[in-house]
PDB file of C-alpha atoms in Angstrom:
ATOM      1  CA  UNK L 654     -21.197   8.782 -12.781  1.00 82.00           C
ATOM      2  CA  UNK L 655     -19.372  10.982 -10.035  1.00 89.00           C
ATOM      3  CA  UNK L 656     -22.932  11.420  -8.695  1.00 92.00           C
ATOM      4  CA  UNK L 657     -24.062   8.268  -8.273  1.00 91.00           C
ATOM      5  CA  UNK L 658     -20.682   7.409  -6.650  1.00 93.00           C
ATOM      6  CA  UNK L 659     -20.617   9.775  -4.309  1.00 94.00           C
ATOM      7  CA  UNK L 660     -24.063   9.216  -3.189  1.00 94.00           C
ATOM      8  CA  UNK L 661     -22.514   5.532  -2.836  1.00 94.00           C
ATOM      9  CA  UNK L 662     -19.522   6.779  -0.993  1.00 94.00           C
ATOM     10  CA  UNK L 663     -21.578   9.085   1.297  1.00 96.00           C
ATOM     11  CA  UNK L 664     -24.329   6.469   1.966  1.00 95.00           C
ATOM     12  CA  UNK L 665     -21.615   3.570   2.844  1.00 94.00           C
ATOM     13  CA  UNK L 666     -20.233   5.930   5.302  1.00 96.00           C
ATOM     14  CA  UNK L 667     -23.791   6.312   6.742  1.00 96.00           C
ATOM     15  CA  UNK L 668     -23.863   2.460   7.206  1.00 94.00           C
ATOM     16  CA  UNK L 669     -20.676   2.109   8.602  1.00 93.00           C
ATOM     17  CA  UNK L 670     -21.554   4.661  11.153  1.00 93.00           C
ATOM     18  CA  UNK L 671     -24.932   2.810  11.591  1.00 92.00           C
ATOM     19  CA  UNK L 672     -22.967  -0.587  12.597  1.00 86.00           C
ATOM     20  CA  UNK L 673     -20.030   1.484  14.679  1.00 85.00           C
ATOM     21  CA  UNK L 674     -23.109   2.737  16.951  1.00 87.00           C
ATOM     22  CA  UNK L 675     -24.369  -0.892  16.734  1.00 84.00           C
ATOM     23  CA  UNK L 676     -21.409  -2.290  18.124  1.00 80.00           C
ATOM     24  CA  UNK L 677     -21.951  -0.370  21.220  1.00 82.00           C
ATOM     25  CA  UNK L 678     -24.520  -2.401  22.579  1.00 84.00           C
ATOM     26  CA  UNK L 679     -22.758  -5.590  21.582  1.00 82.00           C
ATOM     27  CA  UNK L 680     -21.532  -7.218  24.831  1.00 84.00           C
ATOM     28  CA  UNK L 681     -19.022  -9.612  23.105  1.00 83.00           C
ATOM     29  CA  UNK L 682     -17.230  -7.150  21.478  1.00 80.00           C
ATOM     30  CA  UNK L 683     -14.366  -9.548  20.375  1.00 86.00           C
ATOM     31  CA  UNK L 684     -16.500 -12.481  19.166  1.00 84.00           C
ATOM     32  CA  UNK L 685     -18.023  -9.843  16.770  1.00 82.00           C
ATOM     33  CA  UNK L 686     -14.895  -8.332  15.948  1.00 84.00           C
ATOM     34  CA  UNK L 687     -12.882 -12.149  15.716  1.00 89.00           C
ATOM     35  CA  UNK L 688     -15.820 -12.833  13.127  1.00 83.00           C
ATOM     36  CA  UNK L 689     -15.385  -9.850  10.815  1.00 84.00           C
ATOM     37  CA  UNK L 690     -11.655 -10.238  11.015  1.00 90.00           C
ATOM     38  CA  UNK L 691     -12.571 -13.804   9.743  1.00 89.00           C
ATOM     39  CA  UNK L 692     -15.242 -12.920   6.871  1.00 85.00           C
ATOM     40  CA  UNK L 693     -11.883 -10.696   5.968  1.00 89.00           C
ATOM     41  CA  UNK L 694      -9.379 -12.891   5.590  1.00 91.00           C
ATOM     42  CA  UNK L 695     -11.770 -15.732   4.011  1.00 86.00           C
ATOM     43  CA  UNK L 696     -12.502 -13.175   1.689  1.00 83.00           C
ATOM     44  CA  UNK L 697      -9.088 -11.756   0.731  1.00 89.00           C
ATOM     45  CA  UNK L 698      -7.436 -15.647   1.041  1.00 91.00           C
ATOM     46  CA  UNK L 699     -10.092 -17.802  -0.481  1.00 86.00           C
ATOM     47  CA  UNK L 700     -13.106 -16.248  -2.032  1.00 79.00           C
ATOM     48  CA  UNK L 701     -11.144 -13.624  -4.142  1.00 82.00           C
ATOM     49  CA  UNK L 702      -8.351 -15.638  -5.797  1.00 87.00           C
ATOM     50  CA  UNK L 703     -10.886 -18.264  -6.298  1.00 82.00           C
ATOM     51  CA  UNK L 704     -13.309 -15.791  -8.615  1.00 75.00           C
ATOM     52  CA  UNK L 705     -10.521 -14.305 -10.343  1.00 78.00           C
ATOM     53  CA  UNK L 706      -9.004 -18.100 -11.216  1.00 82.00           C
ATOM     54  CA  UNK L 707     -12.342 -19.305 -12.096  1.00 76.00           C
ATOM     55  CA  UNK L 708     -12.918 -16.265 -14.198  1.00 72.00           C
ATOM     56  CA  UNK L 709     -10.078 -16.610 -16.174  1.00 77.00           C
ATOM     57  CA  UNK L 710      -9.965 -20.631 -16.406  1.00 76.00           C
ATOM     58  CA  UNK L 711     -13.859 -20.811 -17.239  1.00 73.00           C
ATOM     59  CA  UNK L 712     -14.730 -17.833 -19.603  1.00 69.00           C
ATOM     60  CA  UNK L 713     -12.927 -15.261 -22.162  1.00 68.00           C
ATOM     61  CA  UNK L 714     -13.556 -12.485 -23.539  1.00 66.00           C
ATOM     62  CA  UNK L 715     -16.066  -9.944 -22.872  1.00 65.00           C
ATOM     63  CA  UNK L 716     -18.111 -11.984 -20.172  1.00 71.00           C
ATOM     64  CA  UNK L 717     -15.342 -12.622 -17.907  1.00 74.00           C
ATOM     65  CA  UNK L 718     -16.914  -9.439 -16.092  1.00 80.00           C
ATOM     66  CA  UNK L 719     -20.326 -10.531 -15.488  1.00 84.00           C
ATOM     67  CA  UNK L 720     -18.798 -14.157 -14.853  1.00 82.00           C
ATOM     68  CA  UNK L 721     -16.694 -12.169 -11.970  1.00 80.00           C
ATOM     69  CA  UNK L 722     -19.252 -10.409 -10.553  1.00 86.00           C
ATOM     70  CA  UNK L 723     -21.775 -13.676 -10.137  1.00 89.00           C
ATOM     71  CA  UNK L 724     -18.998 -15.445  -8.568  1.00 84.00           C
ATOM     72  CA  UNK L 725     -18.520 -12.415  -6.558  1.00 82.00           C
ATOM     73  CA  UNK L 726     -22.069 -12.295  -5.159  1.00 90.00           C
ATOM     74  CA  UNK L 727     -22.231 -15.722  -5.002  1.00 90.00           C
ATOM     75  CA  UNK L 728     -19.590 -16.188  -2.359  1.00 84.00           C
ATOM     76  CA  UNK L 729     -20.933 -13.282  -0.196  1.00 85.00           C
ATOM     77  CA  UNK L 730     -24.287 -15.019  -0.319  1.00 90.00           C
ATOM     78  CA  UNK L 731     -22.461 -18.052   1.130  1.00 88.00           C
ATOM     79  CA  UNK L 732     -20.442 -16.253   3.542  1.00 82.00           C
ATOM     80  CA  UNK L 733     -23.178 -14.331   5.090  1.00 84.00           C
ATOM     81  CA  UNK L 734     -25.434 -17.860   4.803  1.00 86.00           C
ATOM     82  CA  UNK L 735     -22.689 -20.184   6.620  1.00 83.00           C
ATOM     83  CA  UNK L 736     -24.129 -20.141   9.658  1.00 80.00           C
ATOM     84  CA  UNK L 737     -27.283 -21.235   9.375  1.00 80.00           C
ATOM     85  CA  UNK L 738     -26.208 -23.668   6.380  1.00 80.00           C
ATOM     86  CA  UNK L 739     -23.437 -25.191   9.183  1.00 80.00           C
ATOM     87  CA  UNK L 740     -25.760 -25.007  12.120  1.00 72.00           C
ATOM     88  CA  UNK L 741     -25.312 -28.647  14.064  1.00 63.00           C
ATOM     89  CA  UNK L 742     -28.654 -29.671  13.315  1.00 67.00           C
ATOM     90  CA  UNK L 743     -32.288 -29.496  14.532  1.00 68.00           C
ATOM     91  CA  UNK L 744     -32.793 -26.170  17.172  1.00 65.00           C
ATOM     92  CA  UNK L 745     -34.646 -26.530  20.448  1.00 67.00           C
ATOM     93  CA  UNK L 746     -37.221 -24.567  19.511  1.00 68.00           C
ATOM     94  CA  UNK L 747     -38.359 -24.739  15.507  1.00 68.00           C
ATOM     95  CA  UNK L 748     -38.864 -20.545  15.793  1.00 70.00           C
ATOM     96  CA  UNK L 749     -35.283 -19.900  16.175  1.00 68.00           C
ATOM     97  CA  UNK L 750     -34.235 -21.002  12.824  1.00 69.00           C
ATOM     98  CA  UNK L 751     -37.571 -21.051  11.108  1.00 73.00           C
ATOM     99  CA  UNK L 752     -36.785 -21.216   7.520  1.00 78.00           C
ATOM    100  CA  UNK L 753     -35.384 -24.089   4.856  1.00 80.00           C
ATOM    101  CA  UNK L 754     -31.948 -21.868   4.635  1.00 83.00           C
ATOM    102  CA  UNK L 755     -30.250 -24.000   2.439  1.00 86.00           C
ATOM    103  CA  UNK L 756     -33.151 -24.148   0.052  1.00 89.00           C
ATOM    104  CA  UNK L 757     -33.581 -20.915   0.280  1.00 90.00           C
ATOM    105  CA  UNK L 758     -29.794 -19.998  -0.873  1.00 92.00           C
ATOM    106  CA  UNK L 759     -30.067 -22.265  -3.721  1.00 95.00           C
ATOM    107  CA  UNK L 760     -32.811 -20.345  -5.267  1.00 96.00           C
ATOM    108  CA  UNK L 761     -30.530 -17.117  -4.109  1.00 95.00           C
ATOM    109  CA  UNK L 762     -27.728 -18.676  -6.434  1.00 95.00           C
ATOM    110  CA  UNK L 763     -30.306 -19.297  -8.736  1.00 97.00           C
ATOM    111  CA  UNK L 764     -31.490 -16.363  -9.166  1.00 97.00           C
ATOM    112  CA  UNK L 765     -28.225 -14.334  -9.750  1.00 96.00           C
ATOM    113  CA  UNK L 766     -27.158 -17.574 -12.322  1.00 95.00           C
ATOM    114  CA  UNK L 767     -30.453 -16.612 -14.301  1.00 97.00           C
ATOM    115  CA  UNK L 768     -29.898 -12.458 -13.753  1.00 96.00           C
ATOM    116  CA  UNK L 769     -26.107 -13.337 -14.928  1.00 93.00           C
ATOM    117  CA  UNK L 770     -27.341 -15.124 -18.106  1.00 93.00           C
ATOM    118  CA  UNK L 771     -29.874 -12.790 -18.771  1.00 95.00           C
ATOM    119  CA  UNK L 772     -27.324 -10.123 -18.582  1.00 92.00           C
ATOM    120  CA  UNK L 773     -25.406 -11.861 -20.880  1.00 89.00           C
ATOM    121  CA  UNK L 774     -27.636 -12.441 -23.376  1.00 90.00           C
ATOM    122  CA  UNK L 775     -29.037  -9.150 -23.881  1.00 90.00           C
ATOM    123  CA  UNK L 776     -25.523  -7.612 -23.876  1.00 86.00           C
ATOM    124  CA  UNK L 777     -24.989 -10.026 -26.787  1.00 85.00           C
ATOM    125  CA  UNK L 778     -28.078  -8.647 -28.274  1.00 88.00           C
ATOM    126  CA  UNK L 779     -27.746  -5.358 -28.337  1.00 86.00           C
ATOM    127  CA  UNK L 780     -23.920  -5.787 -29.796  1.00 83.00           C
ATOM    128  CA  UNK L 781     -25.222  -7.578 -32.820  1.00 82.00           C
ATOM    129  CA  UNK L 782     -27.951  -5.436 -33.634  1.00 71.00           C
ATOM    130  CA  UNK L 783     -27.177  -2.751 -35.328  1.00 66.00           C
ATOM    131  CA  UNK L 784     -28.032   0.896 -34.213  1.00 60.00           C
ATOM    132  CA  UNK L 785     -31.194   1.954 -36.616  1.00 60.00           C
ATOM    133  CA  UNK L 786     -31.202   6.070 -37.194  1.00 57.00           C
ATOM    134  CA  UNK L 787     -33.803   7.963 -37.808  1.00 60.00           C
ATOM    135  CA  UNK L 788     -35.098   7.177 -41.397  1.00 58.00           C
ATOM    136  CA  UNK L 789     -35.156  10.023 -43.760  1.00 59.00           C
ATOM    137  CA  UNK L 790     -36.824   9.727 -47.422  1.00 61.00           C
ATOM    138  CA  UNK L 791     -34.216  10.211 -49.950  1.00 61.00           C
ATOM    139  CA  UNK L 792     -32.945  13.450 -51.634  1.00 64.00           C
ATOM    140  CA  UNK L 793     -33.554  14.679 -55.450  1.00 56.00           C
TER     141      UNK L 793
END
């Protein structure tokens, strides 16, 4: 496990590095910065307490985790999807938003709903069954 977090650790520090060199060809600097400082506190203010209260309201046990973590990919796929799903309508041109976004982030919700559930269920599974040894014909 310290392995496979390190590799995390040392491949989110590649990223960040990625968008820091990014940001230097950005020429509104403090639009892009006003907006992160906003995905921030919408995430720390709202989206957080609102997972952890819906966790704990809606489910007990051992599936408040998964529960959390749906809720918790959930609400990044609507922050990052906001824009287009709050755009003021039809574009100029049809290329520049070419897609059905909010169709499209329905089946994204969808699809981590149905991964959640699956999840579930075969955790369920496996905790019932019990653990079958290697069978071994009896001494005498």
């Amino acid at each position: 496990m310290r392995t496979v977090r390190g590799v995390a650790g040392a491949l989110g520090v590649v990223l960040m590095g990625v968008g820091v060199s990014l940001m230097t060809e950005v020429r509104d600097v403090t639009g892009v910065l006003l907006w992160l400082g906003g995905a921030l506190v919408l995430h720390d203010a709202v989206i957080a307490p609102a997972v952890l209260l819906v966790g704990l309201v809606l489910v007990r046990g051992r599936v408040r985790g998964p529960v959390r973590a749906a809720l918790l990919v959930a609400g990044a796929l609507t922050v990052v999807a906001l824009p287009v799903l709050l755009r003021p309508g039809r574009t100029a041109h049809p290329s520049v938003l070419p897609l059905d976004y909010p169709r499209n982030w329905l089946i994204a919700l969808t699809a981590v709903a149905a991964v959640t559930a699956l999840w579930m269920a075969a955790r369920a599974y496996f905790r019932r069954r019990p653990l079958e040894g290697p069978s071994r014909p009896p001494e005498g």
